[in-house]
Coordinates of C-alpha atoms in Angstrom, one line a residue:
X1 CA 0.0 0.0 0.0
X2 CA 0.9 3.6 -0.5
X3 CA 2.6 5.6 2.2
X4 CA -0.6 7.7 3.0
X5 CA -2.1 4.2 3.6
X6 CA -2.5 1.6 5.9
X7 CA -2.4 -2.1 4.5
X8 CA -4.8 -4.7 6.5
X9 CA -2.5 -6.5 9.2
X10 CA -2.1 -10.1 8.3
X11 CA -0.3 -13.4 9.6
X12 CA 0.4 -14.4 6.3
X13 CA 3.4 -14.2 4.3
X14 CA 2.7 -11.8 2.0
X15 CA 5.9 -9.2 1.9
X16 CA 6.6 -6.5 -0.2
X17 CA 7.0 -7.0 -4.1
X18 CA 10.4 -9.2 -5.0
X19 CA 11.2 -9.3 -1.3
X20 CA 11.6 -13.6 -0.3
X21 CA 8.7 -14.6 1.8
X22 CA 9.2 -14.9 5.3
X23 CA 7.8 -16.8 8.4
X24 CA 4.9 -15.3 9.8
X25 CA 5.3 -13.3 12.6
X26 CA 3.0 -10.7 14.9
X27 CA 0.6 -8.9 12.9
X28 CA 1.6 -5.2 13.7
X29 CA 5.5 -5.8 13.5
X30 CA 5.4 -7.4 10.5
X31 CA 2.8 -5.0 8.8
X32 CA 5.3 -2.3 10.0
X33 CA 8.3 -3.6 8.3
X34 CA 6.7 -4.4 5.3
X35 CA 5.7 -0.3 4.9
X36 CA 9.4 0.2 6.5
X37 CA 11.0 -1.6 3.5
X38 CA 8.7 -0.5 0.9
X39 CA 9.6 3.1 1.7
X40 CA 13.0 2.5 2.2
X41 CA 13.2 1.0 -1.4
X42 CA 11.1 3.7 -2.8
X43 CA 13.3 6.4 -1.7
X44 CA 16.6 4.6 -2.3
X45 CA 20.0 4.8 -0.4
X46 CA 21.0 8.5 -0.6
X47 CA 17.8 10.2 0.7
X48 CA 17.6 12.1 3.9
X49 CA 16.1 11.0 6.9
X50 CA 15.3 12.4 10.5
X51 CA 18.3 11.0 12.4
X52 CA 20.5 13.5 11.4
X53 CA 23.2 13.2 9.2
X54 CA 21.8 9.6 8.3
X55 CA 20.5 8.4 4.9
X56 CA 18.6 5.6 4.2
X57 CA 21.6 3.9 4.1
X58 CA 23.2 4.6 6.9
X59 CA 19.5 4.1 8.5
X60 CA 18.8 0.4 6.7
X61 CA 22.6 -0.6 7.9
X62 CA 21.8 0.3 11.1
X63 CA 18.5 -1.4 11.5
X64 CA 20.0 -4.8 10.0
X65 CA 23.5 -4.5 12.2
X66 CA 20.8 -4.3 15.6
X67 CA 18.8 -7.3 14.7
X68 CA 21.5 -9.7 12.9
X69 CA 24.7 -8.5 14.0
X70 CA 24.8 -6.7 17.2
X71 CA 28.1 -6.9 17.6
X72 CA 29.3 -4.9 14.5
X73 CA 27.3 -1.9 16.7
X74 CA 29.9 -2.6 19.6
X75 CA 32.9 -3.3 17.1
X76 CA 32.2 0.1 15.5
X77 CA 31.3 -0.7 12.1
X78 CA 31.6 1.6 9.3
X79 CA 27.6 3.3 9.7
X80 CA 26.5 2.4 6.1
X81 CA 27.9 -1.3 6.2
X82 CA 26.1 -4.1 7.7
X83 CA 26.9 -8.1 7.4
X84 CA 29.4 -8.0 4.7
X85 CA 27.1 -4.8 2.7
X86 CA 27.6 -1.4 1.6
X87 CA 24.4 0.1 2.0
X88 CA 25.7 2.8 -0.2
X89 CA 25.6 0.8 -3.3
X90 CA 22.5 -0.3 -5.5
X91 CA 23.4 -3.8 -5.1
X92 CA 24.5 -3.7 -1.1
X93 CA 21.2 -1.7 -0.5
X94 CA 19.0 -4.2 -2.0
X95 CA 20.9 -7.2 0.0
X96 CA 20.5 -5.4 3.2
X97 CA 16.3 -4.6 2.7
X98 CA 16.0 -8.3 1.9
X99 CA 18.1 -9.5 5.2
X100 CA 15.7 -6.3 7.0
X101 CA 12.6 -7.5 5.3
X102 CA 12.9 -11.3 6.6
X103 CA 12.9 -9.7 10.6
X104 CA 15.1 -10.6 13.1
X105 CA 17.1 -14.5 13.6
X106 CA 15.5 -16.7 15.9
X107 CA 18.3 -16.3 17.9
X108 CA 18.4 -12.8 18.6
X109 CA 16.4 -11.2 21.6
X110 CA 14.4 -9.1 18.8
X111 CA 12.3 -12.2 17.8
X112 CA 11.8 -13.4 21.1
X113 CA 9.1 -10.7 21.6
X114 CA 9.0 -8.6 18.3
X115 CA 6.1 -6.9 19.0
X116 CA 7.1 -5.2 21.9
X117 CA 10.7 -4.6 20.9
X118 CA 10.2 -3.8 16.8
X119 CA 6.8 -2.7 16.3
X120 CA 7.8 1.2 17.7
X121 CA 10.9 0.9 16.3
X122 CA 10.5 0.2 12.7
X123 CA 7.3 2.9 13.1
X124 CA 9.0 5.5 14.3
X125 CA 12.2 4.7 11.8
X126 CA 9.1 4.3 9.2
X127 CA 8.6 8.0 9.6
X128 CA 12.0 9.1 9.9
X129 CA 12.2 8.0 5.8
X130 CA 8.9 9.7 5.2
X131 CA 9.2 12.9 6.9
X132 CA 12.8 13.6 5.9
X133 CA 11.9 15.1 2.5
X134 CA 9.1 17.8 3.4
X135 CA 6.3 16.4 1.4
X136 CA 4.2 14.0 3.8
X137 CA 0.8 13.7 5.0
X138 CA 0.2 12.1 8.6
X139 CA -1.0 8.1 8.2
X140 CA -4.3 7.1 8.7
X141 CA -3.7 3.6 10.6
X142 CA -6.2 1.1 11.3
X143 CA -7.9 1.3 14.7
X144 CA -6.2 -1.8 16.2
X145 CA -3.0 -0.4 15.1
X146 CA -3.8 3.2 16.9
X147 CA -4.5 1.1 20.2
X148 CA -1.5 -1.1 19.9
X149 CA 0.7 2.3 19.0
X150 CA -0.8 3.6 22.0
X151 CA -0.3 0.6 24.5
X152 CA 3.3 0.1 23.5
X153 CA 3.8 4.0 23.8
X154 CA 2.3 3.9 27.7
X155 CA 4.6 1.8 28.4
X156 CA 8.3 3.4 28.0
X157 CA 6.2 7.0 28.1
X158 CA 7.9 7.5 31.4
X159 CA 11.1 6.4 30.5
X160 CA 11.6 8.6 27.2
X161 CA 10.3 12.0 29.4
X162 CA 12.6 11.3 32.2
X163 CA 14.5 14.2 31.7
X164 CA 11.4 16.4 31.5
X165 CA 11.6 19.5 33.8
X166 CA 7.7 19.5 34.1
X167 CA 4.8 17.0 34.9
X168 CA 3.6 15.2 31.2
X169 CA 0.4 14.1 30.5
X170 CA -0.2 12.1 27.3
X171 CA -3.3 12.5 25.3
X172 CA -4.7 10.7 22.8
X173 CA -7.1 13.2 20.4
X174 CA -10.5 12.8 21.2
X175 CA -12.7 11.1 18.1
X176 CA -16.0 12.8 16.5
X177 CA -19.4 11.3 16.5
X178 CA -22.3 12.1 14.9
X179 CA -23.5 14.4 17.8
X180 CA -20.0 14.7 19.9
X181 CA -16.3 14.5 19.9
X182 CA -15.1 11.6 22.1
X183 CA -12.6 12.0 24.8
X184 CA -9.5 9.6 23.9
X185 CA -7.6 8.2 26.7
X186 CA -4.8 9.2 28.6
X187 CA -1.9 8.6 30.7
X188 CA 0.3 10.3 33.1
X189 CA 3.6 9.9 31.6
X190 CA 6.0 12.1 34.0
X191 CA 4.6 13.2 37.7
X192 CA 4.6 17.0 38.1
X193 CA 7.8 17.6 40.2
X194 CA 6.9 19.4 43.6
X195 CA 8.1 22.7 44.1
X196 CA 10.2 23.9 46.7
X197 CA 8.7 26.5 47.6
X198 CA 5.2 25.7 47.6
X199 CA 3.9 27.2 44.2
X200 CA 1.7 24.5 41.9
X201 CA 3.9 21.7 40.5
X202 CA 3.8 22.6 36.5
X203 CA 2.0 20.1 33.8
X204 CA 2.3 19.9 30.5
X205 CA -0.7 18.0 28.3
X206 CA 1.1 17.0 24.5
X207 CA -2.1 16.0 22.5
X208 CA -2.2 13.9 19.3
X209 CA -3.1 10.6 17.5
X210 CA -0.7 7.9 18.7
X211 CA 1.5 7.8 16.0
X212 CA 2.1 11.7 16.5
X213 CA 2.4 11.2 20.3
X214 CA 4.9 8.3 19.5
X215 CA 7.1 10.6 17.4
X216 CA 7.0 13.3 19.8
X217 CA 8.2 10.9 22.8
X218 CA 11.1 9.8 20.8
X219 CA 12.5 13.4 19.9
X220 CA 10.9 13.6 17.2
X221 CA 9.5 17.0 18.4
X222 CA 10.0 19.1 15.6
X223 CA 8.3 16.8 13.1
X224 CA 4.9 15.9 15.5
X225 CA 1.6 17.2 14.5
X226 CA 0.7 17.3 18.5
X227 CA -1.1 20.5 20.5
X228 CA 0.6 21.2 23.9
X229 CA -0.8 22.3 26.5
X230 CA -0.9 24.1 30.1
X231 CA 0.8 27.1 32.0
X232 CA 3.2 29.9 30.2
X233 CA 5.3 28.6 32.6
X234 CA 5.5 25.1 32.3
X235 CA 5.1 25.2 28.3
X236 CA 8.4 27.8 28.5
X237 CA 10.7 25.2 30.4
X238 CA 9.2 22.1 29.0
X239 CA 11.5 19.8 27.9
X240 CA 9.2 19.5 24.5
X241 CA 11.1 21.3 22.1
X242 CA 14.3 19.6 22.5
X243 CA 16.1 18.9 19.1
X244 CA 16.4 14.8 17.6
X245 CA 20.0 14.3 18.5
X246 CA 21.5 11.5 16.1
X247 CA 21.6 8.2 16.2
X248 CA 24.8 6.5 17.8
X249 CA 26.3 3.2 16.8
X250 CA 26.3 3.1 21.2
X251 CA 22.0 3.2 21.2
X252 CA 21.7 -0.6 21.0
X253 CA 18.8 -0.8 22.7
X254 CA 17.7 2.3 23.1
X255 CA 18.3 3.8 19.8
X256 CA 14.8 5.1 19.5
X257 CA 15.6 7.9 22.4
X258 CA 18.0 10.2 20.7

C-alpha cells in the first residue's frame, strides 16, 4: 500500500514486491516492516532521513546490524555497512532490505518478543524516511493499530520523558461522533515535580493521535503534528522542544531515544 495508507495486518506471508517470503510473525511488527521496506526502497540509499546526518543507508545498515549482527554496533562498524554490505551501493542496498525484510534471527532477543521490541521501532524509523523530504501527510492507521501504538507508547512514556523539567500528560485526540467528539484516553507519563517553595507543580498536556504522540516521545518533536498544553510557565521550560540528536552506533537498545 501507499505511504498515505495503511495495509490490513495479516499473519500471512505476504511481503513487499520481489522481497523472499518470510515466516509469519506478529501482525503489527510485521505490517510495520513491510511499509518500513517498501519506503525504504522507494526512496533509495542517498535520501535524507530524521536521524541527522543519516541516509537511508546509513538508517537500513543500522536497523539490519541491531537485529542480525549486534556486535558490528559494539565493534564500531563503518555506519553504512552491515553483514558483509555497503548500503551505499544499489546492489549492497538491495541485499541489506531483503536480510531487513525477513525480521530478526531466531536467535536474537528481537524475535523473542517482536512486538514489543520492533513494532515502535521500525514505526518510528518508518517516519523518519517519510518525513525527511518535506512532502508527507500524517497516516491514517487502522484502529487496532492506533490502540496497539498507543499501549506500547504507555509503556516506555515515562522512561523517554525522564529528563522532563515539568509534569507530562499524554493525550490521545478525542474522536467525532455524529452528535460529539469523544474524549480519547490518557496517561500520566512524567509526575509534576513538587516545588520547593510551595507554588503549583507545572504540567504539560502534548495531544495527538498515537503515531504523533509516539514521534514526539522519541524526539521527534520538531516533526509531530501534536497540540501542547498548560501554564506559560510550564510550556516555557518544558522539555518538549528539545532537538532529535542523532543516532549513535552506542544506542543498541535504546536507539529510539536520541
Amino acid at each position: 500500500a501507499p505511504c498515505g495508507s495503511s495495509p490490513t495486518p495479516s499473519t500471512s506471508t505476504t511481503t513487499p514486491p520481489n522481497r523472499p517470503a518470510v515466516p509469519a510473525r506478529t501482525p503489527w511488527a510485521r505490517t510495520e516492516l513491510d511499509a518500513l521496506v517498501r519506503s525504504l526502497d522507494a526512496a533509495g540509499p542517498h535520501a535524507p532521513t530524521l536521524c541527522e546526518g543519516w541516509t537511508n543507508a546509513d538508517l537500513l545498515a543500522h536497523l539490519v546490524k541491531r537485529e542480525h549482527a549486534p556486535w558490528q554496533i559494539l565493534t564500531g562498524e563503518a555506519e553504512h555497512r552491515a553483514v558483509g554490505h555497503d548500503a551505499r551501493t544499489a546492489e549492497g542496498y538491495d541485499a541489506l532490505l531483503d536480510v531487513l525484510s525477513a525480521g530478526p534471527p531466531a536467535w536474537s532477543p528481537m524475535s523473542w518478543a517482536w512486538e514489543t521490541f520492533d513494532h515502535l521501532e521500525y514505526l518510528v524509523h518508518h517516519e523518519d524516511v517519510r518525513r525527511a523530504g518535506g512532502d508527507w501527510a500524517p497516516r491514517a492507521l487502522l484502529p487496532a493499530q492506533d490502540k496497539e501504538v498507543w499501549r506500547l507508547l504507555v509503556q516506555r512514556a515515562r522512561l523517554l520523558y525522564r529528563g522532563a523539567p515539568v509534569g507530562i500528560v499524554l493525550q490521545v485526540d478525542g474522536v467525532s461522533s455524529s452528535d460529539a467528539v469523544v474524549a480519547g484516553p490518557r496517561h500520566q507519563a512524567r509526575p509534576a515535580p513538587e516545588s520547593a517553595d510551595g507554588r503549583a507543580a507545572l504540567e504539560v498536556t502534548i495531544s495527538g493521535r498515537p503515531v504523533e504522540l509516539a514521534m514526539h516521545a522519541h524526539g521527534r518533536t520538531a516533526h509531530a503534528r501534536v497540540t501542547l498544553g498548560g501554564p506559560d510557565e510550564a510550556l516555557a521550560s518544558c522539555w518538549t522542544s528539545r532537538p532529535r540528536a542523532r543516532l549513535t552506533e552506542a544506542d543498541v537498545g535504546d536507539d529510539l531515544h536520541g
